[in-house]
Short mmCIF file of C-alpha atoms in Angstrom, two decimals:
data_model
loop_
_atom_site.label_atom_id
_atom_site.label_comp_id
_atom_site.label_asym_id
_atom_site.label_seq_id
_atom_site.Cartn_x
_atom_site.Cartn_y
_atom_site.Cartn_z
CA UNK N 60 -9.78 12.01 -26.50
CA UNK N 61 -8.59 14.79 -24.11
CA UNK N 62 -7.67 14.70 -20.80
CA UNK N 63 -8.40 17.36 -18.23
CA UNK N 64 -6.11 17.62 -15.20
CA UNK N 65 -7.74 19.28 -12.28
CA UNK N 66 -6.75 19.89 -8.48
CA UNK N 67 -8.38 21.05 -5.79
CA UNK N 68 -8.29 21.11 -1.61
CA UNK N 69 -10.38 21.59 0.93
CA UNK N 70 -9.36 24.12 4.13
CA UNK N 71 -8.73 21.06 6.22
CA UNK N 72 -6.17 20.20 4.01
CA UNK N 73 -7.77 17.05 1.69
CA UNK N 74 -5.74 17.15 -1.09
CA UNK N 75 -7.78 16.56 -4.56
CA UNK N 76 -6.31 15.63 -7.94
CA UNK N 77 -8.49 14.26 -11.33
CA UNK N 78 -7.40 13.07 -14.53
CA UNK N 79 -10.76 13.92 -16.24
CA UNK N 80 -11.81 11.69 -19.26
CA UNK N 81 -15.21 12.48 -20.39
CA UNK N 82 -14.77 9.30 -23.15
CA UNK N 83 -13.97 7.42 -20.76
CA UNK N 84 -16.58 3.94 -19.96
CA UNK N 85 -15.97 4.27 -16.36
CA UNK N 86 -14.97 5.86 -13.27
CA UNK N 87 -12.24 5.12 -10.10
CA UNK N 88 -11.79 6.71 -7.24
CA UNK N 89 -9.77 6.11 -4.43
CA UNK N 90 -8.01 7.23 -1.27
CA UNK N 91 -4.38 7.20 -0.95
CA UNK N 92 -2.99 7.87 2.84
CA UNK N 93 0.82 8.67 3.53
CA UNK N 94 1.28 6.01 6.14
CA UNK N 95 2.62 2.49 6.07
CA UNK N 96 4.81 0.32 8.23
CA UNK N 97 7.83 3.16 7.41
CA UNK N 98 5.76 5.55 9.54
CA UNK N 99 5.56 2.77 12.63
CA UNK N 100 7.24 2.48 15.79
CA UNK N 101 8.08 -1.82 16.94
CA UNK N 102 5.00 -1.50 19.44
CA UNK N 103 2.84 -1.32 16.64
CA UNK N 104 4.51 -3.49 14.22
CA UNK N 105 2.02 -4.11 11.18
CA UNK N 106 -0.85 -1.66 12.41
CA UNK N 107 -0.83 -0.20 9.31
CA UNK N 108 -1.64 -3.09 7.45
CA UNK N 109 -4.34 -4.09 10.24
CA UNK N 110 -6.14 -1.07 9.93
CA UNK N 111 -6.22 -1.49 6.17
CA UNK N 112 -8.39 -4.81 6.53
CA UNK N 113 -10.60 -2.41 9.80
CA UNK N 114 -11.77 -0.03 7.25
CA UNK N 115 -14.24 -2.78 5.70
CA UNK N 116 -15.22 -4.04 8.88
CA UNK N 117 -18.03 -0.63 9.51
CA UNK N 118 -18.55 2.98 10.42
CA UNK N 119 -21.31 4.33 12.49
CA UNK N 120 -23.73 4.46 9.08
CA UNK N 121 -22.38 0.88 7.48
CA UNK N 122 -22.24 -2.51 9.18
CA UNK N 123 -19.51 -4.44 7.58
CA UNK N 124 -21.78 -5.85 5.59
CA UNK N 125 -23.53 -3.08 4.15
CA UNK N 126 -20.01 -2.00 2.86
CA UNK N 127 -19.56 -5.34 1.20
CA UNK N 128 -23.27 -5.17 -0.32
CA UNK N 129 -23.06 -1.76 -1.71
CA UNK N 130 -19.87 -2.36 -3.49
CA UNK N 131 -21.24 -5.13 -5.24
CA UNK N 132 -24.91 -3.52 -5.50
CA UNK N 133 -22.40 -1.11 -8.26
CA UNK N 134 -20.72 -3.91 -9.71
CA UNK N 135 -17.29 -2.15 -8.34
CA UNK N 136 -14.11 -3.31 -8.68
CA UNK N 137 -12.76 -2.45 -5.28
CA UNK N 138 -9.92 -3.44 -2.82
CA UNK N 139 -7.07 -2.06 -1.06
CA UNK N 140 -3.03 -2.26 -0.27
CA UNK N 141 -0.44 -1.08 2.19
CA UNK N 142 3.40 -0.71 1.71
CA UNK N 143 5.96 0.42 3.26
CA UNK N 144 4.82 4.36 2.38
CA UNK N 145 1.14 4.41 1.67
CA UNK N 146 -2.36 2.80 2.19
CA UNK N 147 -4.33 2.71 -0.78
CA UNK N 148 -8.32 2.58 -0.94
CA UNK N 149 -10.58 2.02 -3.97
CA UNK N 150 -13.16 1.34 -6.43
CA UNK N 151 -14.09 1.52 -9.84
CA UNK N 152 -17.92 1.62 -11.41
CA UNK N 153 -19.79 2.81 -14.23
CA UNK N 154 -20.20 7.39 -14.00
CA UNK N 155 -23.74 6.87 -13.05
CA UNK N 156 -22.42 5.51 -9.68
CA UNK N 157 -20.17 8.39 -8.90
CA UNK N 158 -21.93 9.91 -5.49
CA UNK N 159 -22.84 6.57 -4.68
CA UNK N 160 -18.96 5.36 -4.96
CA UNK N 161 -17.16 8.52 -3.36
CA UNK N 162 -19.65 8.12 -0.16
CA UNK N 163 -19.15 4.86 0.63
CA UNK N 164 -15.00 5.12 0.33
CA UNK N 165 -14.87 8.63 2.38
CA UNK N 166 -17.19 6.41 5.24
CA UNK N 167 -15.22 3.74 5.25
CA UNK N 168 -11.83 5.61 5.51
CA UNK N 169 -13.96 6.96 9.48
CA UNK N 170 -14.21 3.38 10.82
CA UNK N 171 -15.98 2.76 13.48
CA UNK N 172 -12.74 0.16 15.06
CA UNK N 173 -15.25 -2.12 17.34
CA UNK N 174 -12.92 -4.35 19.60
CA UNK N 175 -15.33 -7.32 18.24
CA UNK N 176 -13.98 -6.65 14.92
CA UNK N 177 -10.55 -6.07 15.91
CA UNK N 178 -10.93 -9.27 18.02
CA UNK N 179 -11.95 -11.14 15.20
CA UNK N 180 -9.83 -9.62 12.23
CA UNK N 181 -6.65 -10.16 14.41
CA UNK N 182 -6.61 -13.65 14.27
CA UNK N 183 -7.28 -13.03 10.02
CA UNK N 184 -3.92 -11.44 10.40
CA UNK N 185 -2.27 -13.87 12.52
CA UNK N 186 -3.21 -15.99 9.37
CA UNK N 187 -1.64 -13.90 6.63
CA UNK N 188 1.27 -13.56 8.12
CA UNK N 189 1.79 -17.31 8.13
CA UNK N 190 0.60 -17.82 4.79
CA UNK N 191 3.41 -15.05 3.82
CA UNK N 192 6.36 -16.83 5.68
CA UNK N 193 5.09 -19.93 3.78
CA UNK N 194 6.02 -18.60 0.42
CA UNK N 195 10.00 -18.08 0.05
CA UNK N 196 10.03 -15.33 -2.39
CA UNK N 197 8.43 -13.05 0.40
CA UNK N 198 10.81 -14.60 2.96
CA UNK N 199 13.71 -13.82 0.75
CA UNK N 200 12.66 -9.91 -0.01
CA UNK N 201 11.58 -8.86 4.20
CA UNK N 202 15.08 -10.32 4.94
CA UNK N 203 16.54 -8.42 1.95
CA UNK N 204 14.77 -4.82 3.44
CA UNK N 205 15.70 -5.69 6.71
CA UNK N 206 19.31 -6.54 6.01
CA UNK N 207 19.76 -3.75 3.61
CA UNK N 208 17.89 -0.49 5.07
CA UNK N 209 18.91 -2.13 9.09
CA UNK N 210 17.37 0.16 11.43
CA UNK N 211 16.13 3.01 9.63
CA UNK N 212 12.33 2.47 9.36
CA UNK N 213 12.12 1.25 5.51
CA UNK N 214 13.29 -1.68 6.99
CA UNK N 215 9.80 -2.38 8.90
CA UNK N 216 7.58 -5.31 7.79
CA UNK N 217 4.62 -4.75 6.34
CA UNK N 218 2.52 -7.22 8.23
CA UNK N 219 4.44 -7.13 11.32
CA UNK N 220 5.49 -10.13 13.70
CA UNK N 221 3.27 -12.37 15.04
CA UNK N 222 4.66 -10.94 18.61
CA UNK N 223 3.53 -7.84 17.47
CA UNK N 224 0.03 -8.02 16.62
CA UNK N 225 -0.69 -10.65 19.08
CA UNK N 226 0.43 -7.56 21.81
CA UNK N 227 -1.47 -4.59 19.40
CA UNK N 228 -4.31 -3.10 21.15
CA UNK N 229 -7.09 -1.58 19.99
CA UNK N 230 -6.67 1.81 21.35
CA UNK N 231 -3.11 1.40 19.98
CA UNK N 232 -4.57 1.56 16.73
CA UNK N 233 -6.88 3.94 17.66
CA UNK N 234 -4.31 6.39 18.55
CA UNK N 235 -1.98 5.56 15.30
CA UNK N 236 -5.66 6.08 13.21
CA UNK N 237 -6.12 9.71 14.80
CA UNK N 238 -2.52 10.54 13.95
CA UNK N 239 -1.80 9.13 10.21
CA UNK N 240 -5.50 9.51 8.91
CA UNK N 241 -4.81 13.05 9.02
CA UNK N 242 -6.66 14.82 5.96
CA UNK N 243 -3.54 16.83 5.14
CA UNK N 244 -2.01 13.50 4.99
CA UNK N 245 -4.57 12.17 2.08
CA UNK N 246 -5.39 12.41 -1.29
CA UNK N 247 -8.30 12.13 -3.11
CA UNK N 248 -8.07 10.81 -6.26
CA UNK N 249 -10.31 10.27 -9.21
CA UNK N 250 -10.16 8.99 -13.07
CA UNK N 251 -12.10 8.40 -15.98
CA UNK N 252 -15.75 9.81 -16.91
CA UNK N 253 -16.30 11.94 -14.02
CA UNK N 254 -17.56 15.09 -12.77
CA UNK N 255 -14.79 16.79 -11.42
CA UNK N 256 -16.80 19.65 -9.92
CA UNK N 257 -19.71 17.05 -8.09
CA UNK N 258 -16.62 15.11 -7.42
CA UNK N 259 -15.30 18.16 -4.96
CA UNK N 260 -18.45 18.85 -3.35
CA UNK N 261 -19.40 15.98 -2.75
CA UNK N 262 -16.10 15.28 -1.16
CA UNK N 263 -16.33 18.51 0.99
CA UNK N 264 -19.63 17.40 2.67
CA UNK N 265 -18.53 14.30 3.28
CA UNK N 266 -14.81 15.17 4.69
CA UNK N 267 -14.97 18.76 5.19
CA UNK N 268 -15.63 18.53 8.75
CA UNK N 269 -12.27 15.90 9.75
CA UNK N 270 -10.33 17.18 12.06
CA UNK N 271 -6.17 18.33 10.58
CA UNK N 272 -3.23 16.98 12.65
CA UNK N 273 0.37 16.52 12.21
CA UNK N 274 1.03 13.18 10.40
CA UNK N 275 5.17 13.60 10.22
CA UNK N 276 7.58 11.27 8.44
CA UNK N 277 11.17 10.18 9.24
CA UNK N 278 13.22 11.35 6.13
CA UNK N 279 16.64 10.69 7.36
CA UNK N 280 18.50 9.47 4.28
CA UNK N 281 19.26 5.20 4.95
CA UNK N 282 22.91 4.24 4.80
CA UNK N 283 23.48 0.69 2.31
CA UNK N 284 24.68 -2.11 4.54
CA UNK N 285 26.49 -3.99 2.29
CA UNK N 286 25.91 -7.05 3.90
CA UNK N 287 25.00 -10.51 2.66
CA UNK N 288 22.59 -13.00 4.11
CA UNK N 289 22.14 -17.10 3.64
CA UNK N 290 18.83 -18.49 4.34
CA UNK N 291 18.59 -22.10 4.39
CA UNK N 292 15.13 -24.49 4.56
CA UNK N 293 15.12 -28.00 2.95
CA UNK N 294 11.58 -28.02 2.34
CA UNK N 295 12.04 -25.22 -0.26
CA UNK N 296 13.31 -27.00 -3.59
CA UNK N 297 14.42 -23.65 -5.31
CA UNK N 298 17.05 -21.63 -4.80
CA UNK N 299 15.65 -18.10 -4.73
CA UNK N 300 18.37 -14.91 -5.04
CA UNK N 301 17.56 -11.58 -4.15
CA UNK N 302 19.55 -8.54 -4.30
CA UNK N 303 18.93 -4.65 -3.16
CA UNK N 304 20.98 -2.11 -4.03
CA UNK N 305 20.49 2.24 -3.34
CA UNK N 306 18.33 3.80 -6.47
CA UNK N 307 17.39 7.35 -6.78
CA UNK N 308 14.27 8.66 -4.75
CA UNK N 309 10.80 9.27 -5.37
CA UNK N 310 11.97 12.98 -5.62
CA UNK N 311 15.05 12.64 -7.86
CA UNK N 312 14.77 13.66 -11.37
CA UNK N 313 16.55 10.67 -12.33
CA UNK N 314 14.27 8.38 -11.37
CA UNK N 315 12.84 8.17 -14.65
CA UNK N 316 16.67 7.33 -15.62
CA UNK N 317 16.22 4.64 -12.98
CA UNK N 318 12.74 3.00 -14.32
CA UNK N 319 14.20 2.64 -17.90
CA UNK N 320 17.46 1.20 -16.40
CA UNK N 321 15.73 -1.55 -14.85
CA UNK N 322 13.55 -2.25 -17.70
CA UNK N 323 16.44 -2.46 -19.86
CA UNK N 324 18.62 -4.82 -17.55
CA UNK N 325 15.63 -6.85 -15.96
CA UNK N 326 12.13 -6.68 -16.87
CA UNK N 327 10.62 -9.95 -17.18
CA UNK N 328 10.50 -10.30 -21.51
CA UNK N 329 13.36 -9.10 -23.63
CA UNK N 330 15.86 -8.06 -21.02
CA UNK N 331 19.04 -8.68 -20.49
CA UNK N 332 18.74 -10.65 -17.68
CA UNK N 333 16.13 -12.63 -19.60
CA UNK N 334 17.89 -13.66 -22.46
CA UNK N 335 20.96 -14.10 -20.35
CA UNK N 336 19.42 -16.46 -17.86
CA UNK N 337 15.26 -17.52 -18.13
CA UNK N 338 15.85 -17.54 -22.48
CA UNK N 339 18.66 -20.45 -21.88
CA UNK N 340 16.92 -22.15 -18.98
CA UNK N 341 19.40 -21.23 -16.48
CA UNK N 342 16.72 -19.83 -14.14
CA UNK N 343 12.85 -19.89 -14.21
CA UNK N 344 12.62 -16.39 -13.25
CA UNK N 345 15.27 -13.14 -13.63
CA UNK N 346 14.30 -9.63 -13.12
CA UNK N 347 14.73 -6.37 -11.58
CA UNK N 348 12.67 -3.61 -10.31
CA UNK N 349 13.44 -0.03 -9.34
CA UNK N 350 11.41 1.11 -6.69
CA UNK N 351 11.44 4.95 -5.24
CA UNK N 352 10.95 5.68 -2.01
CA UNK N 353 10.12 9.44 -0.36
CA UNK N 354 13.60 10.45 -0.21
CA UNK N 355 15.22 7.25 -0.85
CA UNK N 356 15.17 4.30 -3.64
CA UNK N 357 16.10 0.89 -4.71
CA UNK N 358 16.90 -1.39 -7.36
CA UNK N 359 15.59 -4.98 -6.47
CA UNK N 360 17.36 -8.19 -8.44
CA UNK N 361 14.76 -11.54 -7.92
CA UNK N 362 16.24 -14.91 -9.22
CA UNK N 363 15.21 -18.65 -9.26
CA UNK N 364 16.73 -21.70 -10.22
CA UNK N 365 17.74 -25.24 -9.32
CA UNK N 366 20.23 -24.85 -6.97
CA UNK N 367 23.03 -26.69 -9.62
CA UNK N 368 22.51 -23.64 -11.27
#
């Protein structure tokens, strides 16, 4: 088996990477955008994450359900996230499916943004959110970024408020799209059993002609809080324990330093904090997770137990 790394980019600025595997029994491909609720401003709390769930709802060529039927039409494994950082688009089908794959994501990623479907899809994430605040382990880690990183803009939610995407226009998103959608602010990535150089052109006649714009970031370094917060709800019969402290950044060298530490001290089988705490029954759940950040980083501690304990 050999892997072949190749890179490419368009003039607009599309950024495209490979990791080649011709033995490979599939393909992915997928879009990853530099924008998540670190890159919003509190009058459009959660757009990020809205926009995320628009990109399936059409373009001018697709009706939102012609995207749905032509991902399943190539049995494709598809979906897509947002964080705090990025906003992450793909799918993953048999090589023979290739063209068919990379021109339905780079259509998708030009939504069309009807106020029908905005109207509609709003209330879907009026819902989320309130399935979210139902589960305490989320509750405990948005009050642990908000608390630790304060007001530097880590600290955003990624869903938002309910305030704020009740108030969230369309055009608001609009305007956010045409900023953060920029294609020097993407990358185009594929893996697996693909051809790298159909892969390119195919992904210069169907992106060649976006539009570049600025898409800048807020890199001022966060300052720890050191603060300590006590959430109380007697519905919840757990008592669940979080902890953030500052970690090395997504561009620090020891960040690989970082990973190993937390595997070593938390991962969820045959750490330390496993056989100190879920081994003995002391807590149903111990671990810790570094997580880098573009030009910061954390190390996040998660606990459960009875509260006796």
């Amino acid at each position: 088996m050999t892997m072949e790394f190749r890179h490419a980019q368009l003039d607009n600025g599309l950024t495209i990477v490979a990791e080649v595997n011709a033995s490979a029994a599939s393909m992915a491909s997928g879009f990853f955008v530099r924008t998540g609720s670190r890159d919003e401003q509190p009058v459009v709390a959660g757009v990020s994450h809205f926009l995320e769930h628009m990109m399936f709802k059409g373009t001018k060529r697709r009706s939102p359900a012609d995207v749905n039927r032509e991902f399943d039409e190539m049995g494709a494994n598809y979906n897509a996230f947002t964080s705090e950082e990025y906003t992450v688009y793909y799918g993953a089908v048999l090589p023979e499916f290739q063209a068919r794959l990379l021109d339905l994501l780079c259509d998708i990623v030009r939504p069309s943004l009807r106020q029908e479907d905005f109207d509609v899809e709003k209330g879907v994430i009026l819902e989320e959110i309130a399935m979210y605040r139902d589960m305490p382990r989320w509750r405990v880690f948005e009050s642990l970024m908000a608390q630790h990183f304060g007001a530097h803009p880590l600290g955003n939610s990624v869903l938002g408020s309910p305030e704020s995407i009740r108030a969230l226009r369309r055009d608001d998103m609009m305007d956010y799209f045409r900023r953060r959608y920029s294609p020097g602010n993407m990358t185009l990535v594929g893996v697996g059993n693909l051809d790298f150089d159909a892969f390119v052109d195919k992904a210069r006649a169907m992106c060649g002609a976006w539009e570049p714009c600025r898409a800048d970031r807020d890199l001022s370094p966060p300052a720890a809080t050191g603060t300590h917060q006590v959430l109380r709800d007697e519905k919840v019969a757990r008592e669940h324990i979080g902890l953030i402290s500052p970690a090395p950044s997504a561009q620090d060298p020891r960040r690989h330093a970082a990973h190993l530490a937390a595997s070593i001290a938390g991962d969820t089988t045959g750490s330390r904090l496993y056989y100190a705490l879920v081994d003995p029954a002391i807590a149903d759940e111990a671990a810790t997770a570094y997580e880098p950040f573009d030009h910061a980083g954390l190390m996040f501690t998660f606990l459960t137990a009875d509260a006796e304990n």
